[in-house]
XYZ file of C-alpha atoms in Angstrom:
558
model
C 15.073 -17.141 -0.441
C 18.554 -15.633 -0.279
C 20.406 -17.476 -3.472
C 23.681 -15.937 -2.645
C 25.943 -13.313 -0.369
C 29.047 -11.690 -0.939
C 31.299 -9.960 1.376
C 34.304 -7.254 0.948
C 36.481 -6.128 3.718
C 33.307 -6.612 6.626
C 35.327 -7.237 9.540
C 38.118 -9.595 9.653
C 36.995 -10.845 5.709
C 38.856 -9.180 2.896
C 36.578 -10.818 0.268
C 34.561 -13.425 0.063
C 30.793 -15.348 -1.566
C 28.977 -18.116 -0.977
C 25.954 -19.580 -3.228
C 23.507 -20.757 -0.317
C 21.126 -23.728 -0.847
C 17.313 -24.362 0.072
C 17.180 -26.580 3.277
C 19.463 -26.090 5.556
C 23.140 -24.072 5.743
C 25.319 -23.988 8.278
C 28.197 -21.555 8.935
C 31.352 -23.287 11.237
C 35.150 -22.009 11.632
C 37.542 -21.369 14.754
C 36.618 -18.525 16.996
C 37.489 -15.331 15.214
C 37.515 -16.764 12.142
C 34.790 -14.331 10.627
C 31.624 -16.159 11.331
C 29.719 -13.801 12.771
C 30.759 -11.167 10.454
C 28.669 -13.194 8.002
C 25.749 -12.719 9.987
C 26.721 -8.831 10.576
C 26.524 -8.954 6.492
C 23.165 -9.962 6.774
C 21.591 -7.833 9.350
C 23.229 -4.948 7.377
C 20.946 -6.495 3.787
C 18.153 -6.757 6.767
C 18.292 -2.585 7.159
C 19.964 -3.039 10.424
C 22.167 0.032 11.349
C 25.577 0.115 9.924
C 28.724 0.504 11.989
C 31.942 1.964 11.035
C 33.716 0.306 13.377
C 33.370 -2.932 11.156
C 34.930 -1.838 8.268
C 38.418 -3.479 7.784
C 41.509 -2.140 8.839
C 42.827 -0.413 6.102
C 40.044 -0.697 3.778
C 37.723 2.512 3.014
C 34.287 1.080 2.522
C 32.626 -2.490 3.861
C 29.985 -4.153 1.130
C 27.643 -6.918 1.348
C 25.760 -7.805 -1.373
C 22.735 -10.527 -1.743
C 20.756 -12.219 -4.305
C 17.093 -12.984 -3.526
C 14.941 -15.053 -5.055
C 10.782 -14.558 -4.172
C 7.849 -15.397 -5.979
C 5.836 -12.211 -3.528
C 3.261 -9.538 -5.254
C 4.087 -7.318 -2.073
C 8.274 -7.953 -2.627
C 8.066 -6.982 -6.534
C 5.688 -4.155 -5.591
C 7.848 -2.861 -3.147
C 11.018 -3.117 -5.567
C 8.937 -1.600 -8.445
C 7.779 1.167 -6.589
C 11.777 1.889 -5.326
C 11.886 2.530 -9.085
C 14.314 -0.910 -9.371
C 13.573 -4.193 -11.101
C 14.944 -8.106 -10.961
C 18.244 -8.617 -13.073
C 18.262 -11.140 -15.880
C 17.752 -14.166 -13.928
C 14.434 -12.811 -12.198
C 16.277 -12.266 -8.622
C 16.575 -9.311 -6.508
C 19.792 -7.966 -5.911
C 19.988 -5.669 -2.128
C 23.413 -3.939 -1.124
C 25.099 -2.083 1.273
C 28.269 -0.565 1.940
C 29.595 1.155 5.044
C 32.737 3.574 5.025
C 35.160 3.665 6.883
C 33.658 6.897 7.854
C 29.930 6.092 8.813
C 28.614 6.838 6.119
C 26.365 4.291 5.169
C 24.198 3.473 1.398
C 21.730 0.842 0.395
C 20.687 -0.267 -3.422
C 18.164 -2.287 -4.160
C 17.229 -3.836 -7.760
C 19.638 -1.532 -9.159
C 18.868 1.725 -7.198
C 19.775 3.494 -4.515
C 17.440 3.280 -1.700
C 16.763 4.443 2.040
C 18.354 1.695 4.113
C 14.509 1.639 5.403
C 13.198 0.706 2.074
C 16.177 -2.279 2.167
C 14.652 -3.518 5.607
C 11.283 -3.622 4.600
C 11.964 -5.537 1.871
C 14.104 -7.940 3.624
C 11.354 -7.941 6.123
C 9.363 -10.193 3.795
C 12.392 -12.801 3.066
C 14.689 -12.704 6.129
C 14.630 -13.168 9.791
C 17.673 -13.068 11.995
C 17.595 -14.662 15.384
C 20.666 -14.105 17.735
C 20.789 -13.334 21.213
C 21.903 -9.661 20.556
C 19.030 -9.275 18.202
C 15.621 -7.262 18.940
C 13.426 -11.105 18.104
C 10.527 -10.393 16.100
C 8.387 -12.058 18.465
C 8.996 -10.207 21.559
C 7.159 -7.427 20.352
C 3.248 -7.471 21.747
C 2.222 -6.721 17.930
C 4.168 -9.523 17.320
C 3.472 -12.263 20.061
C -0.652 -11.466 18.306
C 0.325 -11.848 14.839
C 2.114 -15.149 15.856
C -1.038 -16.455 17.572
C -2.947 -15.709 14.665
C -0.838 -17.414 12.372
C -0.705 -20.681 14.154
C -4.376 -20.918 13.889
C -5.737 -20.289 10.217
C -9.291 -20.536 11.511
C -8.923 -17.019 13.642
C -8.437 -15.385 10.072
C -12.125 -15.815 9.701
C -12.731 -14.029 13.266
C -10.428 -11.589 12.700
C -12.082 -10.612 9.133
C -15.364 -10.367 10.209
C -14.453 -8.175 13.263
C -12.001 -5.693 11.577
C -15.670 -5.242 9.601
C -17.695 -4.593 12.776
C -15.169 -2.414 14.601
C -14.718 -0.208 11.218
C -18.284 -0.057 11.355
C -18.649 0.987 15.037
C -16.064 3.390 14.535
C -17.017 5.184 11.348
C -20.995 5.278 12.976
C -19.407 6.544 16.483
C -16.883 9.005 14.498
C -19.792 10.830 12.798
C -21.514 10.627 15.899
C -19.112 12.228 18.069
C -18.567 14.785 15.820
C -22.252 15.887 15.265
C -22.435 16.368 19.286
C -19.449 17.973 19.556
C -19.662 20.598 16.690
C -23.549 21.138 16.898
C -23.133 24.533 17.006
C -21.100 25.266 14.249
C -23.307 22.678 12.288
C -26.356 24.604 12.992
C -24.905 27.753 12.170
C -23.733 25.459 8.694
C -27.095 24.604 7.959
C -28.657 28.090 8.003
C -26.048 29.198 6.099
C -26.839 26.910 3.513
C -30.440 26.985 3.570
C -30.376 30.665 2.813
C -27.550 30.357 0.446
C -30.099 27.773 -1.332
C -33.105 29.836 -0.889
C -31.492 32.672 -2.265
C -30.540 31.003 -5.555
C -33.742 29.235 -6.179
C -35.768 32.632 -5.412
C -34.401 33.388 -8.439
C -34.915 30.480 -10.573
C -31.722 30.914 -12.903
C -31.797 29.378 -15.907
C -28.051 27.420 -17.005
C -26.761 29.915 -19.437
C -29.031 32.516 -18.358
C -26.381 35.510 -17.924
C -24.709 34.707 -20.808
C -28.017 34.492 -23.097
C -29.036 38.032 -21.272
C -25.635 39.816 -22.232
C -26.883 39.168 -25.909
C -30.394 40.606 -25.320
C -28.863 43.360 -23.289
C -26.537 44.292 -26.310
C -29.299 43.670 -28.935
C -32.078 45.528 -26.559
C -29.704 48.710 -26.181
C -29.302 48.806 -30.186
C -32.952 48.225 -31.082
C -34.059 51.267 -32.992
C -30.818 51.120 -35.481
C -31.285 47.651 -36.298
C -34.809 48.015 -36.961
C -34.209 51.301 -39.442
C -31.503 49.306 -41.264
C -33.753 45.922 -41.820
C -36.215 48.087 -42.444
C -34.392 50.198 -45.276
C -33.335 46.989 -46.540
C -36.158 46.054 -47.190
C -37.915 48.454 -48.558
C -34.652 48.328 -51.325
C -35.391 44.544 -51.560
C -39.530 44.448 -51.769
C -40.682 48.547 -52.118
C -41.588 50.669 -49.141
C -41.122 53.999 -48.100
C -38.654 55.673 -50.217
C -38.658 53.234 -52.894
C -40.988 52.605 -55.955
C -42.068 48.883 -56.099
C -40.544 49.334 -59.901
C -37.422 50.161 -57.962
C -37.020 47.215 -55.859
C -33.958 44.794 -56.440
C -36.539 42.076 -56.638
C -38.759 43.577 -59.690
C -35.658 45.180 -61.395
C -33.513 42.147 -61.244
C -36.862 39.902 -62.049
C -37.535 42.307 -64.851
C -33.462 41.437 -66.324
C -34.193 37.750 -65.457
C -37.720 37.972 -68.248
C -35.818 40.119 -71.131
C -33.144 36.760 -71.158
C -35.976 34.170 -70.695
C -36.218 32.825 -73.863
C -33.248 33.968 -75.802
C -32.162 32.302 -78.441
C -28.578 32.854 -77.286
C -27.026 29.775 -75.186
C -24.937 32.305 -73.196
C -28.147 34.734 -72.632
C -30.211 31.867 -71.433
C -27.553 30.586 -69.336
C -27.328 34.138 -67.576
C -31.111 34.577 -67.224
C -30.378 31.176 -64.949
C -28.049 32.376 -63.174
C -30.963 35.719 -62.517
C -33.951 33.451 -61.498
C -31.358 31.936 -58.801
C -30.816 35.759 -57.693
C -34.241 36.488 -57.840
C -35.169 33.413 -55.229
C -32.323 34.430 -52.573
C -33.294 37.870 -52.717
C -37.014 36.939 -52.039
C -36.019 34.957 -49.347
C -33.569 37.475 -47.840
C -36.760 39.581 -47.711
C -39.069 37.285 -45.925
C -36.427 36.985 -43.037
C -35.822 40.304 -42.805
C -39.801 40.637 -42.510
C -39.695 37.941 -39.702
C -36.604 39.702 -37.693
C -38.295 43.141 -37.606
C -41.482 41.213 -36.247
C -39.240 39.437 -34.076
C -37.298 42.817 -32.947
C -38.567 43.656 -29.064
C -41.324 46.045 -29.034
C -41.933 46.500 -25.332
C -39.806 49.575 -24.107
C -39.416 48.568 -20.777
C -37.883 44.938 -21.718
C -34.402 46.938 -21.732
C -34.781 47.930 -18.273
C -35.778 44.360 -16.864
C -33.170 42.955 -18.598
C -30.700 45.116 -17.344
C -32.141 44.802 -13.930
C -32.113 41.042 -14.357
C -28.514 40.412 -15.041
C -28.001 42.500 -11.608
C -30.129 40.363 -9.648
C -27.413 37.021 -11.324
C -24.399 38.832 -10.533
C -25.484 39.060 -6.899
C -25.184 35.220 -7.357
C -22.109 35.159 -9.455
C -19.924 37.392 -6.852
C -20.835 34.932 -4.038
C -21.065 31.464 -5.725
C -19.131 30.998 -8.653
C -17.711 32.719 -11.662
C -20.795 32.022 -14.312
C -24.874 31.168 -13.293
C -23.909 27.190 -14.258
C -21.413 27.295 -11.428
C -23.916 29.092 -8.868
C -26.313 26.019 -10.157
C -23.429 23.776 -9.289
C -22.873 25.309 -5.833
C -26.325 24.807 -5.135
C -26.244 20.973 -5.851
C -23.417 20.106 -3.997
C -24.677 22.637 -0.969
C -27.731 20.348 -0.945
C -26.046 17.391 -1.023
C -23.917 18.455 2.083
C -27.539 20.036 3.458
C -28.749 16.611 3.480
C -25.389 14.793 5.740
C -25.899 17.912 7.864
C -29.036 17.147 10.311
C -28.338 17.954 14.135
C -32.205 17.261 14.870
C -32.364 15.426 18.143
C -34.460 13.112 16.541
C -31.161 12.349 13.892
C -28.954 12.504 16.908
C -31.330 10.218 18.951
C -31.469 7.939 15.561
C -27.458 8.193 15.192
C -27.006 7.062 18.363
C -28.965 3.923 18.130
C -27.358 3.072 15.189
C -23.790 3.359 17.588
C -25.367 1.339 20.215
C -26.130 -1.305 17.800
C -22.582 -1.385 15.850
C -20.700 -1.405 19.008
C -22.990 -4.176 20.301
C -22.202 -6.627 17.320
C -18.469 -5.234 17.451
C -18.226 -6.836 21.219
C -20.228 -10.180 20.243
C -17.169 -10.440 17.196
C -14.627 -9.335 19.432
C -15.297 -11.848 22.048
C -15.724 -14.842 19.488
C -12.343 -13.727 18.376
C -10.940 -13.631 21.974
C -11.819 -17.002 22.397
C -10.279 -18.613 19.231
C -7.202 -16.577 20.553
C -7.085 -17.912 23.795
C -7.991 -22.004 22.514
C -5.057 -21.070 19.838
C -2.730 -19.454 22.278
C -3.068 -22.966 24.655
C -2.298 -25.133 21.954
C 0.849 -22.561 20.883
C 1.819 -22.491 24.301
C 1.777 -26.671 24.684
C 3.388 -27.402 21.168
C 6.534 -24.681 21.893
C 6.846 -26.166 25.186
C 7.147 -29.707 24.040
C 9.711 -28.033 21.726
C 11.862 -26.215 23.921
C 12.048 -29.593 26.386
C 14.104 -31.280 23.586
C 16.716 -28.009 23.380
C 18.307 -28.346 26.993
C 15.516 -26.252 28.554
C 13.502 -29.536 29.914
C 12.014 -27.811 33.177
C 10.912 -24.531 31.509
C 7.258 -23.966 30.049
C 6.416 -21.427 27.892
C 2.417 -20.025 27.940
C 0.892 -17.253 25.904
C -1.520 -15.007 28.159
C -4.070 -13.491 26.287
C -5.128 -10.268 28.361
C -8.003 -7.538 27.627
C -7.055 -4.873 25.281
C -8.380 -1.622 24.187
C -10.859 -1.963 21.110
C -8.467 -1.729 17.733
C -8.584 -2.893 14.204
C -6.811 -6.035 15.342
C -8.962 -6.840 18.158
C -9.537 -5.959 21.558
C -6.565 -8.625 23.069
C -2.884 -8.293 23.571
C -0.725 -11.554 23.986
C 2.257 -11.894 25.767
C 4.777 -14.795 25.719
C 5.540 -15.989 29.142
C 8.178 -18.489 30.203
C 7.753 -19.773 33.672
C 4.886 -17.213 34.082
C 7.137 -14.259 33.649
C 7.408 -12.504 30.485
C 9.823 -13.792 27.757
C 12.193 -10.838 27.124
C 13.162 -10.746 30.716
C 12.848 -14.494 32.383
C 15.240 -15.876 29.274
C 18.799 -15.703 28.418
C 20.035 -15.014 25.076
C 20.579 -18.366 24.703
C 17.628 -19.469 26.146
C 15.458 -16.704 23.881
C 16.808 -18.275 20.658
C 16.007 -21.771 21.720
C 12.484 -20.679 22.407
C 12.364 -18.791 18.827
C 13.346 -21.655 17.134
C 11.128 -23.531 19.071
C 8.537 -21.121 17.738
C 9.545 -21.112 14.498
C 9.408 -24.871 14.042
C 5.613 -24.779 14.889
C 4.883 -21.727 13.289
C 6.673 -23.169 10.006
C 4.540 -22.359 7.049
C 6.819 -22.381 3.907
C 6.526 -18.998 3.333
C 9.827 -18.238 1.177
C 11.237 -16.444 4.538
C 15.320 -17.286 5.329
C 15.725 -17.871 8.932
C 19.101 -17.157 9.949
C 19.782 -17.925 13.769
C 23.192 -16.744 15.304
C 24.463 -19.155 17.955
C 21.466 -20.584 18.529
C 23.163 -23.948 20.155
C 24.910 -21.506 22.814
C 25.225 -22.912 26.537
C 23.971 -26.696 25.215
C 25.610 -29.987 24.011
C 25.361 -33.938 23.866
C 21.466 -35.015 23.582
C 20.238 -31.368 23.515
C 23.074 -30.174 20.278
C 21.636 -33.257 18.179
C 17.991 -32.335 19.358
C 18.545 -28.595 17.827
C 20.429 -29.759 14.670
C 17.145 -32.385 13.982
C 14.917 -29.370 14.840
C 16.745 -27.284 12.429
C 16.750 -29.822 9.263
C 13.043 -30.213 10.080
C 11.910 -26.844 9.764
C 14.141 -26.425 6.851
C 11.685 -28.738 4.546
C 9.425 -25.954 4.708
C 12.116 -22.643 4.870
C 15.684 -22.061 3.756
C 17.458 -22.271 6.874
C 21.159 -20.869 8.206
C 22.713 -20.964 11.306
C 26.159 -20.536 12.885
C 26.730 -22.891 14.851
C 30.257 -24.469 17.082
C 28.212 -27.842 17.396
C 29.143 -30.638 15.334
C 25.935 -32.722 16.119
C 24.332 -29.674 14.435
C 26.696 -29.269 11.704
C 25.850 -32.677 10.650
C 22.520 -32.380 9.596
C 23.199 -29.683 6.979
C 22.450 -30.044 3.357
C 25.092 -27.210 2.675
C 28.384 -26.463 4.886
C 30.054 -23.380 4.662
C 33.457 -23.169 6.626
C 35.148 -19.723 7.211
C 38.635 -19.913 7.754
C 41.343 -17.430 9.118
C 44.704 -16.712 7.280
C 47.121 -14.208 8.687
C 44.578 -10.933 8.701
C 41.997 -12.137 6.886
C 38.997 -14.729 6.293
C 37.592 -16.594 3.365
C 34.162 -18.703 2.651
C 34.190 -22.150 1.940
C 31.453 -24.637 0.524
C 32.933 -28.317 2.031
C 32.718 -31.303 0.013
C 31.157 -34.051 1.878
C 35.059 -35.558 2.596
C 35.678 -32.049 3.807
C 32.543 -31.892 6.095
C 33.830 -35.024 7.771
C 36.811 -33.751 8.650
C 35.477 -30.151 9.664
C 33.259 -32.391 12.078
C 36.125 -34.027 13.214
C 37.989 -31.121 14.216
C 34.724 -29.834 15.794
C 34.821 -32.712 17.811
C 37.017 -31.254 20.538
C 40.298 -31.074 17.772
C 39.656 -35.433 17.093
C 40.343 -34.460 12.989
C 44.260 -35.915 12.732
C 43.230 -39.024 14.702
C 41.327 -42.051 13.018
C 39.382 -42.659 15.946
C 37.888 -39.146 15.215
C 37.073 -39.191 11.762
C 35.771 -42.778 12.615
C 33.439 -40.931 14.962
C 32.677 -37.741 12.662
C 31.882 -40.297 9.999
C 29.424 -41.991 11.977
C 28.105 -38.361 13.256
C 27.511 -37.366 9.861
C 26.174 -40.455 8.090
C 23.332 -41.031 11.074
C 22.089 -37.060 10.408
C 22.131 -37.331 6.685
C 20.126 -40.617 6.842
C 17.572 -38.690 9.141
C 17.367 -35.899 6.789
C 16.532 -38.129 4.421
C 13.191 -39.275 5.972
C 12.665 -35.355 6.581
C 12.537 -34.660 2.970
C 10.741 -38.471 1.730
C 7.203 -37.904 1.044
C 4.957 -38.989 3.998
C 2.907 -41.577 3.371
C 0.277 -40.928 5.548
């Protein structure tokens, strides 16, 4: 809901703001008073393009500025994500200014956006209708969503077909491309069968190389390692070159006996301190027994090694960097092995599997074709009934469902005919924003949108003026409505009236008290507002709407 709208030196308006209401606002003043630079300032907060040429005379830069109000996941995403935020009173605030050059910016929750990023999120909370307009719903994409609104039901339809057709299409996809790059999968899968063979020949351990660089180095020092363990212990246990009396072990065991005993605290406490000696340097000699039993023996065990880590770094040049990457590779080259089958039993098996999807795809498409078509009749009856009431009583208005190519939406396109020809060319602008406010009163769902609709009363008057204005209050119990209008019988069934007025060179914004409103409809009455007669008759005018409102907005008791 737009909450308020201020304008600076747009057009004939120096400066001006108005709050705006829910239910229904209208906008009334003299011709060339400013109203439809109003609406200019809100197709240019809609992401419309900006025109220099509507800058004021004299001024350098044009602004609009509005305040929304939405309670919309998708609208505070979409601000969040434009890196801005609500101000303190939780509302949006979108901008734009246009100098007197071209050059044109839009903000949006306190930062500067694309005016694209403005129109898509105005997209979600206002819709302008006026006869100069591009209507939403004269776009095909359009005219289908529309259809699909006005019958909740189709949702269901609709959800379980966009299933089936991304079925069919995924299963035909895959399909397609199997058939088409056959020979280049073939050549794949040898590639990767060998690849896979080649590794597994092998049988490479995780680690493997790394474990062998250790062996390699240990391998290629054998003969010193085993003379120094072995010299070592020899000095540690006896052996060649050494006396057993020699050894560290007897000569320290021998110290460790002559201060066993002593009467001397400090003698005894260093004869301790021996026998703990004594015990690690046993120990240190029954490992080094174990590591020169453990030393390789086998002379040619240097030679496979070495010829081993050759036979992994024939792996590790083409796979990866270590053999736990190559192991990787292999995985994930089986894993794509296995999508890989061009068999024509796989193709043959594929192909059913197509047949199938695109089978249940048509049965879904057609159920949906139907609720389209049942919906579209109603849509077509209802805005027809509608647009009977707004001056247009010997015009009907049908939706033709026609045969579409398969999509995600469907396999139907709709188009809005009115006297069997389509819309955008059998109507006049006057006639189009009848039929879209026709539309919109069916279609009315409450959905926090603003409808604005620019002369939408153009070319009508008498019974067909206080037809539009009822139409107007009515679907503004479900959507904040505004609408310029030159129609008192319109006028009258506002909730909020905002009068612009012309002074010299510029324009202002009013919001009229009810007295005021009276007289504005007064004046709107062909000039009646200095004559009693007329304010008699504006009176009248005004009290009959308001009462109707009224029973609008009173709780149905049905």
């Amino acid at each position: 809901m737009l909450v308020d709208i201020s304008i600076s030196d747009l057009g004939v308006i120096e400066s001006s703001a108005a709050e705006l209401s829910q239910g229904l606002t209208v906008l009334t003043g003299e011709t060339g008073a400013g109203k439809t630079m109003v609406v200019t300032g809100l197709r240019l907060l809609a992401g419309c393009r900006a025109d220099a040429s509507r800058v004021r005379d004299g001024a350098s830069k044009a602004a609009v500025e509005g305040h929304f109000s939405s309670d919309s996941p998708a609208v505070a995403a979409l601000v969040e994500d434009a890196g801005g935020e609500p101000d303190e009173n939780g509302e949006y605030i979108a901008s734009r200014t246009v100098s007197a050059a071209g050059r044109s910016r839009a903000y949006l929750g306190g930062r500067s956006v694309p005016a694209a990023t403005l129109g898509e999120f105005a997209s979600h909370l206002i819709t302008v209708h006026g006869q100069n307009d591009q209507l939403r719903l004269l776009s095909a994409d359009q005219q289908l969503a529309a259809i699909d609104r006005f019958e909740p039901s189709i949702e269901k339809s609709r959800s379980a077909y966009t299933e089936a057709f991304r079925q069919w299409r995924a299963l035909a996809k895959d399909y397609q491309h199997r058939m088409e790059s056959r020979r280049e999968m073939a050549q794949e899968v040898d590639r990767l069968q060998f690849a896979i063979k080649e590794i597994s020949d092998l049988e490479p351990e995780p680690g493997e190389d790394a474990e062998l660089v250790a062996l390699i180095k240990r391998l290629q020092d054998v003969d010193a390692l085993r003379e120094g363990a072995a010299t070592a212990l020899s000095a540690l246990d006896g052996g060649e070159g050494f006396g057993d009396e020699d050894t560290a072990v007897n000569l320290v065991g021998a110290a460790e006996s002559a201060l066993t005993g002593a009467s001397d605290a400090e003698l005894t406490r260093l004869g301790e301190r021996l026998s703990e000696v004594t015990t690690q340097l046993t120990d240190i000699a029954a490992e080094l027994t174990t590591y020169l039993s453990d030393l390789p023996a086998d002379p040619n065990l240097l030679e496979e090694s070495l010829q081993r880590q050759q036979e992994l770094k024939l792996l590790t040049r083409k796979y990866a960097a270590d053999i736990d990457g190559v192991l990787a590779w292999r995985d994930a080259a089986e894993a794509k092995l296995a999508t890989l089958d061009t068999s024509t039993e796989a193709l043959e098996a594929l192909k059913k599997e197509v047949m199938e999807a695109e089978k249940t795809m048509v049965a879904k498409a057609e159920a949906l074709t139907a609720a389209r078509t049942k919906a579209a009749k109603k849509l077509g009856a209802q805005v027809t009934e509608e647009i009977h009431g707004l001056a247009m009583p010997n015009s009907t208005l049908t939706a033709a469902v026609k045969k579409a190519k398969y999509s995600k939406t469907g396999a139907d396109e709709v188009e809005f005919q009115l006297n069997g020809k389509p819309l955008a060319s059998a109507a006049s602008g006057g006639e189009l924003s009848r039929v879209m406010l026709a539309m919109e009163v069916v279609l009315a769902s409450g959905d926090g949108t603003t409808l604005v609709f620019d002369e939408v009363d153009a070319g009508v008057g008498g019974r067909a003026a206080v037809e539009i204005g009822r139409r107007l209050a009515r679907l503004s119990t479900t959507n904040q409505v505004i609408c310029v209008t030159h129609l008192p019988q319109v006028a009258a069934y506002a909730d909020s009236h905002l009068h612009v007025s012309k002074e010299k060179f510029t324009s202002g914004v009013a919001d009229l008290t009810p007295e005021e409103r009276v007289e504005e409809l007064a004046r709107m009455l062909a000039g009646l507002d200095d004559t009693e007669t007329g304010r008699a008759h504006a009176q009248e005018l005004f009290d009959r709407a308001q009462a109707e409102v009224e029973t609008f907005r009173a709780p149905s008791t049905h």
